[in-house]
Amino acid sequence: VTIYLPGQISETREFIAHRGAVSALAFLPNDETLVTGGEDGRVEIVRYIGEIAGEKLRELRSGGDAVEKLAVASDGSRVAVAF
């Protein structure tokens, strides 16, 4: 995953999130956290700001089914995942 920061195209945040393609992603409202879903069936919650960009905060596994879509509640309290 590569994130380009507005107004600073030369500055990016990049990290490896999954084994295989990333199929869904969403930002949490705190502007520091990204939720990604992949073909590997994992959902990862990752910090993408600051010196520790790419730090995995949590990982969820589906049991093998690829993540098709995901959505985050407007307050960041819930993540819905479709496999």
CSV table of C-alpha atoms in Angstrom, one decimal:
chain,number,residue,atom,x,y,z
A,1,VAL,CA,0.0,0.0,0.0
A,2,THR,CA,1.3,3.4,-0.9
A,3,ILE,CA,-0.3,6.6,0.5
A,4,TYR,CA,0.4,10.0,-1.0
A,5,LEU,CA,-0.1,12.9,1.3
A,6,PRO,CA,-2.0,15.9,-0.2
A,7,GLY,CA,0.2,18.8,-1.1
A,8,GLN,CA,3.3,16.7,-0.5
A,9,ILE,CA,3.4,14.3,-3.5
A,10,SER,CA,7.1,13.7,-2.9
A,11,GLU,CA,6.4,12.4,0.6
A,12,THR,CA,4.7,9.0,0.8
A,13,ARG,CA,4.0,6.2,3.3
A,14,GLU,CA,4.5,2.7,2.0
A,15,PHE,CA,4.2,-0.7,3.6
A,16,ILE,CA,3.4,-4.3,2.8
A,17,ALA,CA,0.0,-5.2,4.1
A,18,HIS,CA,-0.9,-8.6,2.6
A,19,ARG,CA,0.3,-11.7,0.9
A,20,GLY,CA,-1.2,-11.0,-2.5
A,21,ALA,CA,-3.3,-8.1,-3.7
A,22,VAL,CA,-5.1,-5.6,-1.4
A,23,SER,CA,-8.8,-5.8,-2.4
A,24,ALA,CA,-10.3,-3.2,-0.1
A,25,LEU,CA,-9.2,-0.3,2.2
A,26,ALA,CA,-10.7,2.5,4.3
A,27,PHE,CA,-9.3,5.2,6.5
A,28,LEU,CA,-10.5,5.5,10.1
A,29,PRO,CA,-11.7,9.0,11.2
A,30,ASN,CA,-8.7,9.6,13.4
A,31,ASP,CA,-6.6,10.3,10.3
A,32,GLU,CA,-3.8,8.0,11.5
A,33,THR,CA,-5.1,4.5,10.8
A,34,LEU,CA,-5.9,2.5,7.7
A,35,VAL,CA,-7.9,-0.7,7.5
A,36,THR,CA,-7.0,-3.0,4.6
A,37,GLY,CA,-8.5,-6.3,3.3
A,38,GLY,CA,-6.8,-8.7,1.0
A,39,GLU,CA,-7.1,-11.7,-1.2
A,40,ASP,CA,-5.3,-13.6,1.5
A,41,GLY,CA,-8.4,-13.3,3.7
A,42,ARG,CA,-6.9,-11.0,6.3
A,43,VAL,CA,-8.1,-7.7,7.5
A,44,GLU,CA,-5.3,-5.5,9.0
A,45,ILE,CA,-5.6,-2.3,11.0
A,46,VAL,CA,-2.4,-0.3,10.4
A,47,ARG,CA,-1.0,3.0,11.6
A,48,TYR,CA,0.2,5.0,8.6
A,49,ILE,CA,1.4,8.3,10.1
A,50,GLY,CA,4.6,9.2,11.8
A,51,GLU,CA,7.9,7.4,12.3
A,52,ILE,CA,6.2,4.0,12.8
A,53,ALA,CA,4.2,4.1,9.6
A,54,GLY,CA,3.2,0.5,8.8
A,55,GLU,CA,2.9,-0.6,12.4
A,56,LYS,CA,0.2,-3.3,12.5
A,57,LEU,CA,-2.3,-2.6,15.3
A,58,ARG,CA,-4.5,-5.6,14.8
A,59,GLU,CA,-5.1,-8.5,12.3
A,60,LEU,CA,-8.2,-10.5,11.7
A,61,ARG,CA,-8.5,-13.6,9.6
A,62,SER,CA,-11.4,-14.9,7.7
A,63,GLY,CA,-10.4,-18.6,7.4
A,64,GLY,CA,-9.3,-18.3,3.8
A,65,ASP,CA,-12.0,-16.3,1.9
A,66,ALA,CA,-10.8,-13.2,0.2
A,67,VAL,CA,-12.0,-9.8,1.5
A,68,GLU,CA,-14.4,-8.3,-1.1
A,69,LYS,CA,-15.3,-5.0,0.6
A,70,LEU,CA,-15.0,-3.3,3.9
A,71,ALA,CA,-16.5,-0.2,5.6
A,72,VAL,CA,-15.7,1.8,8.7
A,73,ALA,CA,-18.3,3.4,11.0
A,74,SER,CA,-18.2,7.2,10.9
A,75,ASP,CA,-16.9,7.3,14.5
A,76,GLY,CA,-14.4,4.5,13.8
A,77,SER,CA,-15.9,2.1,16.4
A,78,ARG,CA,-16.8,-0.7,13.9
A,79,VAL,CA,-15.5,-2.3,10.8
A,80,ALA,CA,-17.8,-4.3,8.5
A,81,VAL,CA,-16.2,-6.9,6.2
A,82,ALA,CA,-17.7,-8.8,3.2
A,83,PHE,CA,-15.9,-12.0,2.3
